[in-house]
PDB file of C-alpha atoms and ligand atoms in Angstrom:
ATOM      1  CA  MET A   1      -6.444   7.333  17.437  1.00 54.00           C
ATOM      2  CA  VAL A   2      -7.013   3.659  18.240  1.00 60.00           C
ATOM      3  CA  LYS A   3      -7.597   2.631  21.895  1.00 66.00           C
ATOM      4  CA  PRO A   4      -4.938   0.275  23.405  1.00 66.00           C
ATOM      5  CA  SER A   5      -7.394  -2.647  23.783  1.00 65.00           C
ATOM      6  CA  LYS A   6      -8.495  -2.263  20.156  1.00 68.00           C
ATOM      7  CA  ARG A   7      -4.846  -1.965  19.040  1.00 68.00           C
ATOM      8  CA  LYS A   8      -4.044  -5.382  20.503  1.00 69.00           C
ATOM      9  CA  GLU A   9      -7.018  -6.956  18.748  1.00 71.00           C
ATOM     10  CA  MET A  10      -6.063  -5.301  15.446  1.00 81.00           C
ATOM     11  CA  SER A  11      -2.488  -6.586  15.640  1.00 86.00           C
ATOM     12  CA  SER A  12      -3.518 -10.220  15.083  1.00 94.00           C
ATOM     13  CA  PRO A  13      -2.652 -11.654  11.649  1.00 96.00           C
ATOM     14  CA  ILE A  14      -5.532 -12.249   9.239  1.00 97.00           C
ATOM     15  CA  TYR A  15      -5.564 -14.937   6.555  1.00 98.00           C
ATOM     16  CA  VAL A  16      -5.756 -13.358   3.079  1.00 98.00           C
ATOM     17  CA  GLY A  17      -5.324 -16.322   0.732  1.00 98.00           C
ATOM     18  CA  ARG A  18      -3.274 -19.277  -0.419  1.00 98.00           C
ATOM     19  CA  GLU A  19       0.347 -18.587  -1.300  1.00 98.00           C
ATOM     20  CA  ASP A  20       0.080 -20.358  -4.676  1.00 98.00           C
ATOM     21  CA  ASP A  21      -3.059 -18.450  -5.664  1.00 98.00           C
ATOM     22  CA  ILE A  22      -1.610 -15.030  -4.828  1.00 98.00           C
ATOM     23  CA  LYS A  23       1.646 -15.854  -6.602  1.00 98.00           C
ATOM     24  CA  LYS A  24      -0.332 -16.822  -9.689  1.00 98.00           C
ATOM     25  CA  LEU A  25      -2.614 -13.757  -9.641  1.00 97.00           C
ATOM     26  CA  GLN A  26       0.238 -11.474  -8.440  1.00 98.00           C
ATOM     27  CA  ARG A  27      -2.238  -9.415  -6.414  1.00 97.00           C
ATOM     28  CA  THR A  28      -5.296  -9.747  -4.282  1.00 97.00           C
ATOM     29  CA  THR A  29      -7.340  -7.657  -1.891  1.00 97.00           C
ATOM     30  CA  ALA A  30      -8.647  -8.384   1.564  1.00 97.00           C
ATOM     31  CA  THR A  31     -10.377  -6.683   4.434  1.00 95.00           C
ATOM     32  CA  VAL A  32      -8.111  -6.859   7.479  1.00 96.00           C
ATOM     33  CA  HIS A  33      -9.773  -5.760  10.721  1.00 94.00           C
ATOM     34  CA  GLY A  34     -12.125  -3.564   8.696  1.00 92.00           C
ATOM     35  CA  ARG A  35      -9.351  -2.057   6.562  1.00 94.00           C
ATOM     36  CA  GLN A  36      -9.104  -2.472   2.772  1.00 96.00           C
ATOM     37  CA  VAL A  37      -5.658  -3.878   1.994  1.00 97.00           C
ATOM     38  CA  VAL A  38      -4.014  -4.841  -1.289  1.00 98.00           C
ATOM     39  CA  ILE A  39      -1.449  -7.634  -1.344  1.00 98.00           C
ATOM     40  CA  PHE A  40       1.033  -7.788  -4.228  1.00 98.00           C
ATOM     41  CA  TYR A  41       3.409 -10.565  -5.193  1.00 98.00           C
ATOM     42  CA  HIS A  42       6.162  -8.923  -7.205  1.00 98.00           C
ATOM     43  CA  GLY A  43       9.797  -9.808  -7.890  1.00 97.00           C
ATOM     44  CA  GLY A  44       9.653 -12.772  -5.539  1.00 98.00           C
ATOM     45  CA  HIS A  45       8.287 -10.780  -2.565  1.00 98.00           C
ATOM     46  CA  PHE A  46       4.920 -10.152  -0.966  1.00 98.00           C
ATOM     47  CA  TYR A  47       3.857  -6.600  -0.107  1.00 98.00           C
ATOM     48  CA  ALA A  48       0.749  -5.265   1.599  1.00 98.00           C
ATOM     49  CA  LEU A  49      -0.466  -1.674   1.556  1.00 98.00           C
ATOM     50  CA  ASP A  50      -3.629   0.228   2.297  1.00 98.00           C
ATOM     51  CA  CYS A  51      -5.764  -0.247  -0.779  1.00 98.00           C
ATOM     52  CA  ARG A  52      -6.823   3.404  -1.115  1.00 97.00           C
ATOM     53  CA  CYS A  53      -4.238   5.910  -2.319  1.00 98.00           C
ATOM     54  CA  TYR A  54      -3.136   8.566   0.172  1.00 98.00           C
ATOM     55  CA  HIS A  55      -3.706  11.347  -2.382  1.00 98.00           C
ATOM     56  CA  ALA A  56      -7.449  11.098  -2.994  1.00 97.00           C
ATOM     57  CA  GLY A  57      -8.463   7.492  -2.348  1.00 97.00           C
ATOM     58  CA  GLY A  58      -7.658   5.935  -5.740  1.00 97.00           C
ATOM     59  CA  PRO A  59      -7.878   2.099  -5.948  1.00 97.00           C
ATOM     60  CA  LEU A  60      -4.231   0.998  -5.862  1.00 98.00           C
ATOM     61  CA  HIS A  61      -5.122  -2.632  -6.527  1.00 97.00           C
ATOM     62  CA  LEU A  62      -6.062  -1.563 -10.071  1.00 98.00           C
ATOM     63  CA  GLY A  63      -2.742   0.181 -10.785  1.00 98.00           C
ATOM     64  CA  GLU A  64       0.330  -0.963 -12.711  1.00 98.00           C
ATOM     65  CA  ILE A  65       3.675  -1.744 -11.100  1.00 98.00           C
ATOM     66  CA  GLU A  66       6.806  -0.032 -12.425  1.00 98.00           C
ATOM     67  CA  GLU A  67      10.444  -0.038 -11.414  1.00 98.00           C
ATOM     68  CA  ILE A  68      11.476   3.512 -10.545  1.00 97.00           C
ATOM     69  CA  ASN A  69      14.926   4.459  -9.356  1.00 93.00           C
ATOM     70  CA  GLY A  70      15.583   0.828  -8.377  1.00 95.00           C
ATOM     71  CA  GLN A  71      12.350   0.492  -6.392  1.00 97.00           C
ATOM     72  CA  SER A  72       9.133  -1.346  -7.259  1.00 98.00           C
ATOM     73  CA  CYS A  73       6.262   1.140  -7.248  1.00 98.00           C
ATOM     74  CA  ILE A  74       2.517   0.970  -7.689  1.00 98.00           C
ATOM     75  CA  ILE A  75       1.198   3.691 -10.005  1.00 98.00           C
ATOM     76  CA  CYS A  76      -2.160   4.939  -8.804  1.00 98.00           C
ATOM     77  CA  PRO A  77      -4.684   4.672 -11.665  1.00 98.00           C
ATOM     78  CA  TRP A  78      -6.369   7.999 -10.804  1.00 98.00           C
ATOM     79  CA  HIS A  79      -3.587  10.636 -10.928  1.00 98.00           C
ATOM     80  CA  LYS A  80      -0.486   8.476 -11.473  1.00 98.00           C
ATOM     81  CA  TYR A  81       1.167   9.055  -8.107  1.00 98.00           C
ATOM     82  CA  LYS A  82       4.053   6.655  -7.588  1.00 98.00           C
ATOM     83  CA  ILE A  83       4.233   4.746  -4.307  1.00 98.00           C
ATOM     84  CA  THR A  84       6.968   2.301  -3.312  1.00 98.00           C
ATOM     85  CA  LEU A  85       5.653  -1.160  -2.503  1.00 98.00           C
ATOM     86  CA  ASN A  86       8.203  -1.740   0.227  1.00 98.00           C
ATOM     87  CA  THR A  87       7.863   1.420   2.301  1.00 98.00           C
ATOM     88  CA  GLY A  88       4.800   3.301   1.023  1.00 98.00           C
ATOM     89  CA  GLU A  89       6.879   6.336   0.077  1.00 98.00           C
ATOM     90  CA  GLY A  90       5.478   8.806  -2.411  1.00 98.00           C
ATOM     91  CA  LEU A  91       8.037   9.507  -5.155  1.00 98.00           C
ATOM     92  CA  TYR A  92       8.237  12.579  -7.355  1.00 96.00           C
ATOM     93  CA  GLN A  93      10.662  14.045  -9.846  1.00 94.00           C
ATOM     94  CA  ALA A  94      12.456  17.248  -8.983  1.00 90.00           C
ATOM     95  CA  ILE A  95      14.716  19.572 -10.930  1.00 86.00           C
ATOM     96  CA  ASN A  96      17.285  21.812  -9.343  1.00 83.00           C
ATOM     97  CA  PRO A  97      17.233  24.920 -11.587  1.00 81.00           C
ATOM     98  CA  LYS A  98      20.646  25.949 -10.250  1.00 82.00           C
ATOM     99  CA  GLU A  99      22.245  22.819 -11.729  1.00 80.00           C
ATOM    100  CA  PRO A 100      23.522  23.429 -15.248  1.00 74.00           C
ATOM    101  CA  SER A 101      22.344  20.042 -16.559  1.00 75.00           C
ATOM    102  CA  ALA A 102      18.928  20.264 -14.771  1.00 77.00           C
ATOM    103  CA  VAL A 103      18.172  16.554 -15.105  1.00 83.00           C
ATOM    104  CA  PRO A 104      15.092  15.539 -13.067  1.00 89.00           C
ATOM    105  CA  LYS A 105      15.893  13.362 -10.053  1.00 91.00           C
ATOM    106  CA  TRP A 106      13.565  11.069  -8.130  1.00 95.00           C
ATOM    107  CA  LYS A 107      12.858  12.277  -4.601  1.00 95.00           C
ATOM    108  CA  SER A 108      10.784  10.933  -1.728  1.00 96.00           C
ATOM    109  CA  LYS A 109       7.877  12.754  -0.099  1.00 97.00           C
ATOM    110  CA  GLY A 110       8.145  10.353   2.847  1.00 97.00           C
ATOM    111  CA  GLU A 111       6.035   7.360   3.858  1.00 97.00           C
ATOM    112  CA  LYS A 112       2.546   8.462   2.888  1.00 98.00           C
ATOM    113  CA  GLN A 113       0.881   5.088   2.252  1.00 98.00           C
ATOM    114  CA  ARG A 114       0.582   2.669   5.147  1.00 98.00           C
ATOM    115  CA  THR A 115       2.261  -0.685   4.550  1.00 98.00           C
ATOM    116  CA  HIS A 116       1.535  -3.865   6.480  1.00 98.00           C
ATOM    117  CA  ARG A 117       3.418  -7.062   7.317  1.00 98.00           C
ATOM    118  CA  VAL A 118       2.918 -10.190   5.215  1.00 98.00           C
ATOM    119  CA  THR A 119       3.776 -13.631   6.561  1.00 98.00           C
ATOM    120  CA  VAL A 120       3.521 -17.039   4.932  1.00 98.00           C
ATOM    121  CA  ASP A 121       2.874 -20.125   7.007  1.00 98.00           C
ATOM    122  CA  ASN A 122       2.382 -23.557   5.536  1.00 98.00           C
ATOM    123  CA  GLY A 123       1.198 -22.180   2.192  1.00 98.00           C
ATOM    124  CA  ASN A 124      -1.178 -19.667   3.797  1.00 98.00           C
ATOM    125  CA  VAL A 125      -0.643 -15.906   3.559  1.00 98.00           C
ATOM    126  CA  TYR A 126      -1.448 -13.577   6.455  1.00 98.00           C
ATOM    127  CA  VAL A 127      -1.442  -9.801   6.856  1.00 98.00           C
ATOM    128  CA  THR A 128      -0.741  -8.070  10.151  1.00 97.00           C
ATOM    129  CA  LEU A 129      -1.682  -4.396  10.261  1.00 96.00           C
ATOM    130  CA  SER A 130       1.120  -1.981  11.087  1.00 95.00           C
ATOM    131  CA  ASP A 131       0.975   0.035  14.306  1.00 89.00           C
ATOM    132  CA  LEU A 132      -1.868   2.495  13.818  1.00 86.00           C
ATOM    133  CA  MET A 133      -0.626   4.944  16.476  1.00 88.00           C
ATOM    134  CA  GLU A 134       1.572   6.845  14.043  1.00 90.00           C
ATOM    135  CA  TYR A 135      -0.611   8.704  11.527  1.00 94.00           C
ATOM    136  CA  LYS A 136      -0.095   8.091   7.803  1.00 97.00           C
ATOM    137  CA  GLU A 137      -1.930  10.030   5.120  1.00 97.00           C
ATOM    138  CA  SER A 138      -3.617   6.898   3.733  1.00 97.00           C
ATOM    139  CA  ASP A 139      -5.393   6.481   7.122  1.00 97.00           C
ATOM    140  CA  TYR A 140      -7.939   9.098   6.097  1.00 97.00           C
ATOM    141  CA  TYR A 141      -9.090   7.075   3.052  1.00 96.00           C
ATOM    142  CA  ALA A 142      -8.803   3.745   4.879  1.00 96.00           C
ATOM    143  CA  GLU A 143     -11.377   5.125   7.320  1.00 94.00           C
ATOM    144  CA  LYS A 144     -13.538   6.727   4.613  1.00 94.00           C
ATOM    145  CA  TYR A 145     -13.837   3.502   2.574  1.00 92.00           C
ATOM    146  CA  LYS A 146     -14.036   1.208   5.598  1.00 88.00           C
ATOM    147  CA  THR A 147     -17.631   0.155   5.083  1.00 79.00           C
ATOM    148  CA  GLU A 148     -17.508  -0.066   1.284  1.00 81.00           C
ATOM    149  CA  LYS A 149     -16.886  -3.159  -0.801  1.00 81.00           C
ATOM    150  CA  ILE A 150     -13.479  -3.171  -2.490  1.00 79.00           C
ATOM    151  CA  ALA A 151     -13.934  -1.760  -5.998  1.00 75.00           C
ATOM    152  CA  GLU A 152     -13.583  -4.269  -8.842  1.00 74.00           C
ATOM    153  CA  LYS A 153     -13.024  -1.635 -11.556  1.00 65.00           C
TER     154      LYS A 153
HETATM  155 FE1  FES B 201      -3.997   8.295  -6.254  1.00 83.17          FE
HETATM  156 FE2  FES B 201      -4.692  10.754  -6.901  1.00 83.17          FE
HETATM  157  S1  FES B 201      -5.869   9.287  -5.915  1.00 83.17           S
HETATM  158  S2  FES B 201      -2.894   9.700  -7.388  1.00 83.17           S
END
């Protein structure tokens, strides 16, 4: 739990790079108020998420992006969990054995990975952390990796 005074301080936007550079690279990482964050530019939009996967702390900035069920998802390089860029939902495939066709359908596990707000001002990109009062599963790994350098491989 974050104290109210600390919450206010952590809600200020932090510069993470030039718009042109991030668009060219399509992703970058930054430390925002001590938190490892990955910023993606995909399909004409910016997204920011906690860098460490909610499952076991995998480095999401090293994953591939895929379109799943109409949503852009980052695929964690460690165990291939699928996480929507927009909302941080964990997706999985489920089969209803009572259905005769039994075709797997994509389902949501809920918002497991914390997402953050990205703003662009005069060619500069900023990330504002989301409200840390409501617990998300990726908070555990955000805290665990807080003092480490962001992995390059
Ligand atoms: Fe990301 Fe396991 S650590 S899928």
